[in-house]
Short mmCIF file of C-alpha atoms and ligand atoms in Angstrom, two decimals:
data_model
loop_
_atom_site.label_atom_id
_atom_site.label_comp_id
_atom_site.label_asym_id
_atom_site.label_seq_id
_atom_site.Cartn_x
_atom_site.Cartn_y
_atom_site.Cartn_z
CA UNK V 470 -51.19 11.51 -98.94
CA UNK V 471 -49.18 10.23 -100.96
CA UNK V 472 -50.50 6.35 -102.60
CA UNK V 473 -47.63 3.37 -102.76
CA UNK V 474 -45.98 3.79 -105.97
CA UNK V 475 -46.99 0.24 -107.70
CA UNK V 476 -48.69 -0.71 -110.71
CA UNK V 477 -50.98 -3.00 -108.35
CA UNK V 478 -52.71 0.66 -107.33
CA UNK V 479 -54.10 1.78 -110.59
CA UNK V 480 -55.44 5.41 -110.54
CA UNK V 481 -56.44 6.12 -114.09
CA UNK V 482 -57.65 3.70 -117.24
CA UNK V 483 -53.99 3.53 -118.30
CA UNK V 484 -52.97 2.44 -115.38
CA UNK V 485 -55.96 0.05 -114.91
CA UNK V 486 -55.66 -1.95 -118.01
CA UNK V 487 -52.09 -3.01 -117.58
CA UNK V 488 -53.16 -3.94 -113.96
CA UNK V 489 -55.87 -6.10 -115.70
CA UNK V 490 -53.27 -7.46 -117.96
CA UNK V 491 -50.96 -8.46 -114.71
CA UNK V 492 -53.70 -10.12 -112.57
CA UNK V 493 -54.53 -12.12 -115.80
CA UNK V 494 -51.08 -13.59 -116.46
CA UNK V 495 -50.68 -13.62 -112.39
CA UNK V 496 -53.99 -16.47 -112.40
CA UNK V 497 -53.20 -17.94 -115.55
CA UNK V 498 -49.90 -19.20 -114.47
CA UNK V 499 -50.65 -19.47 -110.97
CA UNK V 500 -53.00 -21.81 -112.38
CA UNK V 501 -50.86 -23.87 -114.32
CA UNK V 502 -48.24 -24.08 -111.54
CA UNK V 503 -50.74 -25.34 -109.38
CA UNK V 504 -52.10 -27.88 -112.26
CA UNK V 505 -48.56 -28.98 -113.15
CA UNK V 506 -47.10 -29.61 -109.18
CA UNK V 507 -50.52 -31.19 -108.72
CA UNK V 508 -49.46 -33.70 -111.31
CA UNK V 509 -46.04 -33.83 -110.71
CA UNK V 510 -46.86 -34.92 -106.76
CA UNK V 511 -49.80 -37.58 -108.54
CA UNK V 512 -47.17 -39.21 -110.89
CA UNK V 513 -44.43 -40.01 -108.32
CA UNK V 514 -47.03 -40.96 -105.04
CA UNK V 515 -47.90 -43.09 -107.93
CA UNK V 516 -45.01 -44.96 -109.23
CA UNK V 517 -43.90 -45.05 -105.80
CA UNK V 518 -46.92 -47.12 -104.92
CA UNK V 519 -46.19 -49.40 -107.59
CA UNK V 520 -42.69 -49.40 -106.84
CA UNK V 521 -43.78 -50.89 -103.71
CA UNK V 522 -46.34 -53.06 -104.43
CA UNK V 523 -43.65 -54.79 -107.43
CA UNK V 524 -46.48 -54.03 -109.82
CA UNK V 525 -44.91 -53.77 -113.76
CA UNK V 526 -45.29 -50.75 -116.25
CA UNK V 527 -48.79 -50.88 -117.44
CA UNK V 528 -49.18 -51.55 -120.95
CA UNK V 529 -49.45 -49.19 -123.73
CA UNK V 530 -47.60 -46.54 -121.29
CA UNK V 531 -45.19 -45.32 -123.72
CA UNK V 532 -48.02 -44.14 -126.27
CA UNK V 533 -50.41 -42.86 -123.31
CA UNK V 534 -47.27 -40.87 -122.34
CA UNK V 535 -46.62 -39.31 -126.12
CA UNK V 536 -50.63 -38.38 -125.71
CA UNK V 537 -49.66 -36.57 -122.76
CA UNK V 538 -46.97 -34.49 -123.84
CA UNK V 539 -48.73 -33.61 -126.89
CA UNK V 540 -51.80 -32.11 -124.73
CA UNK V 541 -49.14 -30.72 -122.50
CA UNK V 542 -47.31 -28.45 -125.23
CA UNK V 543 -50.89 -27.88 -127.31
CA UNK V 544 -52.25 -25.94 -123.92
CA UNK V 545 -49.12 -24.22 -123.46
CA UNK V 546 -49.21 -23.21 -127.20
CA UNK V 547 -53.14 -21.83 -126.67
CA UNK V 548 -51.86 -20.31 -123.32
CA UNK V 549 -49.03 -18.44 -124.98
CA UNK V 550 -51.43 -17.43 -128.10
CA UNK V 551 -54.06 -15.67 -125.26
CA UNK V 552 -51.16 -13.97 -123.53
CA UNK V 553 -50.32 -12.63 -126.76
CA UNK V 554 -53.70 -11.40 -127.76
CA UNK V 555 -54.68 -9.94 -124.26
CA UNK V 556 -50.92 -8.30 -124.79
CA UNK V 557 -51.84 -6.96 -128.06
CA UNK V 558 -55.25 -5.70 -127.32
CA UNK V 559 -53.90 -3.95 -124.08
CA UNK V 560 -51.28 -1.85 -125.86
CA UNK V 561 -53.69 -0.79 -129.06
CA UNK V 562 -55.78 0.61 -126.21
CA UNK V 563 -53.24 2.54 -124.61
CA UNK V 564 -51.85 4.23 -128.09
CA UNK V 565 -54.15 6.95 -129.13
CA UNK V 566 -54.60 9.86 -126.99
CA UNK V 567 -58.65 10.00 -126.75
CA UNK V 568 -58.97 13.98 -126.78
CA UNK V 569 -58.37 16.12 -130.24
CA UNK V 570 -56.65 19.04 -127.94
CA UNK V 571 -55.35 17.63 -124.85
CA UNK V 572 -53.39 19.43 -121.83
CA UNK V 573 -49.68 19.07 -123.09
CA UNK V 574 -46.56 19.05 -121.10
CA UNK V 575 -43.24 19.07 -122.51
CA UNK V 576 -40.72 17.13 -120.47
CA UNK V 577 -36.93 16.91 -120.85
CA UNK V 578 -34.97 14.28 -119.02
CA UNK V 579 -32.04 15.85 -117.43
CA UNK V 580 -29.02 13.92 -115.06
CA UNK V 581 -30.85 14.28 -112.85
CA UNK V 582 -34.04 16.00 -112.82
CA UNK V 583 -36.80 16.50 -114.92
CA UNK V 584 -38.03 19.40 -116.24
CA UNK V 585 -41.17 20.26 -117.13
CA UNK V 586 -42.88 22.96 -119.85
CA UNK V 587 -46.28 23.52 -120.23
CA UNK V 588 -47.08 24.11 -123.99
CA UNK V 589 -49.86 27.08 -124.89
CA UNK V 590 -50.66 28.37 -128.12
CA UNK V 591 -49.83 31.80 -126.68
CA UNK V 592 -46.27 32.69 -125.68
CA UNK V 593 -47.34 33.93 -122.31
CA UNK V 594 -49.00 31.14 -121.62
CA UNK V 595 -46.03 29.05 -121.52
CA UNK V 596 -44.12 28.45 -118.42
CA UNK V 597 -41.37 25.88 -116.99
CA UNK V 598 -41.56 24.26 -114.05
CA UNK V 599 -39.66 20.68 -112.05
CA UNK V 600 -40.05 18.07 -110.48
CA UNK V 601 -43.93 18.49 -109.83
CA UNK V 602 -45.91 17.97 -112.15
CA UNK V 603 -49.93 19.05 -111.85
CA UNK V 604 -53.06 17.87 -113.64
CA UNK V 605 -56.44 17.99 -113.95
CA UNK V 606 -58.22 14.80 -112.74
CA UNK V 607 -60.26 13.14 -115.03
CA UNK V 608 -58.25 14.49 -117.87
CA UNK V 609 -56.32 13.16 -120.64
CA UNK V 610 -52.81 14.54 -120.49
CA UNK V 611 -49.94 14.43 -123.24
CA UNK V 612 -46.51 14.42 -122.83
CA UNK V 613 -43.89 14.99 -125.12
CA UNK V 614 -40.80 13.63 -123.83
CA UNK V 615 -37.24 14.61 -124.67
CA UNK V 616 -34.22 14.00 -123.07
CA UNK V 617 -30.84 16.66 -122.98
CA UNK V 618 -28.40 14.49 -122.14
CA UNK V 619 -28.61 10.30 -121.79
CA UNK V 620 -31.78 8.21 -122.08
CA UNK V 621 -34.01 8.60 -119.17
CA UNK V 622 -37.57 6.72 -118.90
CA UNK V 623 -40.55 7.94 -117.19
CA UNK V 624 -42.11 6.02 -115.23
CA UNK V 625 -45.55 6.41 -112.76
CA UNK V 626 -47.01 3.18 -112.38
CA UNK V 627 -49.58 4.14 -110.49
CA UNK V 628 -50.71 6.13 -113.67
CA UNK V 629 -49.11 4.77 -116.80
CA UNK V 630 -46.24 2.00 -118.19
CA UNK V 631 -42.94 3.26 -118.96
CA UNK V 632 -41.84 5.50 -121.74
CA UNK V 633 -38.30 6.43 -123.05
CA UNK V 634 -36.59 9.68 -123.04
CA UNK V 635 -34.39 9.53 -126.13
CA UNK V 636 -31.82 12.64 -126.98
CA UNK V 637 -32.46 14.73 -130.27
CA UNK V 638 -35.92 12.74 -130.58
CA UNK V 639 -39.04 13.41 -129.45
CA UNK V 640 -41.31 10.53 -127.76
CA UNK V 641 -45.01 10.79 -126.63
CA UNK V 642 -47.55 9.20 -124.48
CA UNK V 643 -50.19 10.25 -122.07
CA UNK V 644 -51.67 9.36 -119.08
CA UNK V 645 -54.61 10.43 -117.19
CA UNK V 646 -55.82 10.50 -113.09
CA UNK V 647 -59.02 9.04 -112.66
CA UNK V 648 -58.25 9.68 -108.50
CA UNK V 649 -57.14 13.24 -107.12
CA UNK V 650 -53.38 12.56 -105.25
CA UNK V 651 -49.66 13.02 -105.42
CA UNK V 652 -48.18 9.89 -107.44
CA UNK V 653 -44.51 9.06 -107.39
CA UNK V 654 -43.12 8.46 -110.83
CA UNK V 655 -39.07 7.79 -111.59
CA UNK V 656 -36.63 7.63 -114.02
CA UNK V 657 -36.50 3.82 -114.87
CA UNK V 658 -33.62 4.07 -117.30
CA UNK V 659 -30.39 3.49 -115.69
CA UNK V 660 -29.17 7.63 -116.41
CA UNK V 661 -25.91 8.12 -113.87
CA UNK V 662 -24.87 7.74 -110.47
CA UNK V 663 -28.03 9.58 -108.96
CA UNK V 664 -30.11 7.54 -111.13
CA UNK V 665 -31.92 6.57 -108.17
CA UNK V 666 -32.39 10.17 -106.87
CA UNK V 667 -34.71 11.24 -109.85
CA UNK V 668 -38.15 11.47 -108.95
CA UNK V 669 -40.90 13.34 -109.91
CA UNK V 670 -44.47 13.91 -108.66
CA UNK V 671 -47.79 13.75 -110.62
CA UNK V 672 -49.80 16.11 -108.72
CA UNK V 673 -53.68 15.00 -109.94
CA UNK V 674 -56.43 17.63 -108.70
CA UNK V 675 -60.04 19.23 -109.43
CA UNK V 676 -59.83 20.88 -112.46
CA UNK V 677 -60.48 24.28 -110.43
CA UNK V 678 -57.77 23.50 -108.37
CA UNK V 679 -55.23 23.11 -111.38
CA UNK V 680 -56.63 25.96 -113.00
CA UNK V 681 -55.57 28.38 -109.67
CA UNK V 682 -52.19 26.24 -109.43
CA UNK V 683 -51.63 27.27 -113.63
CA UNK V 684 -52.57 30.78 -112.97
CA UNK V 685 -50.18 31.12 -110.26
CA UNK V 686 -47.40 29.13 -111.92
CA UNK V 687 -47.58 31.77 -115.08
CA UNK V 688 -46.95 34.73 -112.87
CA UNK V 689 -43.57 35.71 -112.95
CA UNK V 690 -41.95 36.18 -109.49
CA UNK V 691 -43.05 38.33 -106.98
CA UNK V 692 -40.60 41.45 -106.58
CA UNK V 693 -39.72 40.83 -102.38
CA UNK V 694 -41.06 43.79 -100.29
CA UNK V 695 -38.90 43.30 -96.96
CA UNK V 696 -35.10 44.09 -96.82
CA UNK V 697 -33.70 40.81 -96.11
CA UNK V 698 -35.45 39.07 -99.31
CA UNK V 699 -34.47 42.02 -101.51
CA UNK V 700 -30.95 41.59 -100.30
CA UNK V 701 -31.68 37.87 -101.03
CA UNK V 702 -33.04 38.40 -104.53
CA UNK V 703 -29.61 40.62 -105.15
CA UNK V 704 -27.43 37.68 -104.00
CA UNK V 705 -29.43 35.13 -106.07
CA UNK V 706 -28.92 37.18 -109.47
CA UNK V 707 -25.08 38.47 -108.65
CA UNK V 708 -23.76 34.99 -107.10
CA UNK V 709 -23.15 32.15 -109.33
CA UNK V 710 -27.18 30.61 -108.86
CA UNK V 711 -27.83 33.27 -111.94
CA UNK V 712 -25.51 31.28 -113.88
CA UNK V 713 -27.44 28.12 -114.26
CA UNK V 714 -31.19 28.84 -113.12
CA UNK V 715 -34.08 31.05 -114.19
CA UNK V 716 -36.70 33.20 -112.20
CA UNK V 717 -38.99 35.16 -114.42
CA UNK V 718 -39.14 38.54 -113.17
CA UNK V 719 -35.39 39.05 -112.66
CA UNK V 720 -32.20 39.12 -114.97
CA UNK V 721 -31.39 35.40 -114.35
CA UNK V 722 -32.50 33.52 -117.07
CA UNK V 723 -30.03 30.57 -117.87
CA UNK V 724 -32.37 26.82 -118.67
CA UNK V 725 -29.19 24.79 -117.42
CA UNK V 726 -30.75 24.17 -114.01
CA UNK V 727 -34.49 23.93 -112.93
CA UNK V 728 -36.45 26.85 -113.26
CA UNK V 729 -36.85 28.49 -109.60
CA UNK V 730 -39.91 30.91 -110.39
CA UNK V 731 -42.13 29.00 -107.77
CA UNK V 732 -39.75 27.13 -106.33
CA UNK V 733 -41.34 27.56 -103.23
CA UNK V 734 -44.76 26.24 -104.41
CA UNK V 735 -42.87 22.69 -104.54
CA UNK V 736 -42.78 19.92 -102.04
CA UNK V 737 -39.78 18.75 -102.48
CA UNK V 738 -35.92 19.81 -103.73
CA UNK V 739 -33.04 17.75 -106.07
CA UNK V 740 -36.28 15.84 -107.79
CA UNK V 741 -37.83 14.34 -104.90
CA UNK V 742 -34.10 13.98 -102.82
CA UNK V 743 -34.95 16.46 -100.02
CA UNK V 744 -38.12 18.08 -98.74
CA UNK V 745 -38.73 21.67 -99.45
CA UNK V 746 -37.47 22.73 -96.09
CA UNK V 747 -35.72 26.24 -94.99
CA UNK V 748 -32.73 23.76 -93.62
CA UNK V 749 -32.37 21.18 -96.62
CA UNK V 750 -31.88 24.14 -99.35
CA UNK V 751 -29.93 25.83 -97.14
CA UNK V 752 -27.53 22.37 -96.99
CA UNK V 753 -28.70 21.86 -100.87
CA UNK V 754 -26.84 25.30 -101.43
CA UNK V 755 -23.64 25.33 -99.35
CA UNK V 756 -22.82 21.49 -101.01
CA UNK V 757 -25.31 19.48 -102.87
CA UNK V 758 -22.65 16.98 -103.27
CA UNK V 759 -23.30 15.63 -99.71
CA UNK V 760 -27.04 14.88 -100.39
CA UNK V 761 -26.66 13.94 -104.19
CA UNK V 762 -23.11 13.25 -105.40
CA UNK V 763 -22.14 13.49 -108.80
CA UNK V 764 -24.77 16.04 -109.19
CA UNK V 765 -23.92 19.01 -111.14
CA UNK V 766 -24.82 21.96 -109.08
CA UNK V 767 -21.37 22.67 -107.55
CA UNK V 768 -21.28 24.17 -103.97
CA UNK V 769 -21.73 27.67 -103.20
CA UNK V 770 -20.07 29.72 -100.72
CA UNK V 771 -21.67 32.48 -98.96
CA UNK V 772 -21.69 34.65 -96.59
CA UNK V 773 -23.92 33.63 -93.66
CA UNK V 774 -25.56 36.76 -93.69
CA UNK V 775 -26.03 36.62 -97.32
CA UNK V 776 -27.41 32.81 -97.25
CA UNK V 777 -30.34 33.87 -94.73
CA UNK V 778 -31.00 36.68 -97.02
CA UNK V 779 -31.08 34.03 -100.04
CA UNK V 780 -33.22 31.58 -98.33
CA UNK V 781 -36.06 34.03 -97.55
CA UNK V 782 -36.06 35.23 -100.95
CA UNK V 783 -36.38 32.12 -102.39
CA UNK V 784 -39.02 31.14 -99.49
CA UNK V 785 -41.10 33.90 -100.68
CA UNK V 786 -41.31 32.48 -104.40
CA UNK V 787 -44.30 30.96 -104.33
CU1 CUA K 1344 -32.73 9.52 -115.55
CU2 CUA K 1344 -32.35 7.33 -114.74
#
């Protein structure tokens, strides 16, 4: 289930100290809304009463009205001050990462998906993934955050604030599920015309859980055992899909489009566009432009037989 992506449904200490921060400034100016109308509807029930009753400006009003203002801008001024400090002591918190060697994910901002390495000390250990992102509950997690094209910004508010993905530069932050459960994040930097069609998932779970989900994920593809998926795995690596995406275990190898090793372990296609469904990749393949235009896979043309073949390989990559 998947929780409503807002920063008013904190799931981690990130998260929950910037929803602290809003529900402070929310009742400290709903507060002085209500304080200021309140006076506002006092002052002119009042002068219409004397209005009515032909009673003349009380004296010494001018001086009782300086007082007034000055008391007026000195609370705003103290108001202003605490914002600031509450501000200020919210974002030192967030900075440093509390854990020496944290679980670190390397994500590049692409138009218009995200993809997502997870860094090991050992080479093996490495592998790529999109889209979906998994951690361990409980857990600090870094990112390191590039972007290989435009500025994109991350963005799961259920989790963390926003952070910019900056080309030729490498940003940081972290985040970290307190609550096991899918979160929606975005791209919240205006990227292109599918912009809007850039999600990714934050996939918090046990830390068993993620442990089974890494083992899998560093597998390299499974070699297909029945004819039609070994037909399939021919077309993917002959046919122009080789050109631009990677599946370990086979000759295609090119990082221009998301890695498709476990593509099948993933919930959804085109960064959150389309569900992972036999019928949506088979539309994603024959013309992505009618689900995502602008895009920059460009439609494939196959034969029917061949497509079949194609979609139960890459059903099988689990
Ligand atoms: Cu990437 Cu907006």
């Amino acid at each position: 289930m998947i929780p409503d992506q807002s920063v008013l449904a904190s799931a981690g200490p990130l998260a929950a100290r910037t929803e602290r921060l809003w529900w402070f400034s929310f009742w400290v100016a709903a507060g002085v809304y209500v304080l200021t109308m309140g006076f506002l509807v006092w002052s002119i029930a009042r002068a219409r009463r004397r209005a009515r009753d032909g009673e003349p400006m009380a004296a010494g009003s001018d001086q009782r009205m300086t007082r007034a203002v000055s008391y007026g801008s000195g609370a705003t001024v103290v108001i202003l001050l605490l914002f600031l400090g509450f501000d200020l002591s919210v974002g030192r918190t967030l900075s440093p990462i509390p854990s020496k060697r944290p679980l670190t994910i390397e994500v590049a901002g692409h138009q218009w998906w995200w993809e997502a390495t997870y860094a090991d000390t050992s080479a093996h250990g490495r592998f790529t993934t999109a889209n979906e992102v998994h951690i361990p509950v409980g857990e600090p997690v870094l990112f390191l955050l590039e972007a290989r094209d435009v500025i994109h910004s991350i963005w799961v508010p259920n989790l963390a604030g926003k952070k910019d993905l900056v080309p030729g530069y490498t940003t940081s932050f972290w985040l970290q599920a307190d609550t096991a459960g899918v979160y929606r994040g975005q791209c919240a930097e205006f990227c292109g015309t599918q912009h809007a069609k850039m999600a990714m998932f934050i996939v918090a779970e046990p830390r068993a859980k993620f442990d089974a989900w890494v083992a899998n994920q560093r597998e390299p593809a499974k070699t297909p055992t029945d004819e039609s998926a070994q037909r399939g795995k021919e077309v993917f690596v002959t046919s122009s899909c080789a050109m631009c995406h990677s599946i370990e275990g086979t000759e295609a190898g090119s990082k221009v489009g998301p890695d498709l090793t476990h593509l099948a372990s993933r919930s959804t296609i085109a960064a959150g566009t389309l569900p992972n469904t036999r019928s949506a990749l088979s539309n994603w393949i024959r013309d992505a432009q009618a689900s995502k235009p602008g895009v920059k896979m460009p439609p494939t043309a196959l034969a029917p037989r061949d497509l079949a073949a194609l979609l139960t390989y890459l059903e099988g990559l689990k």
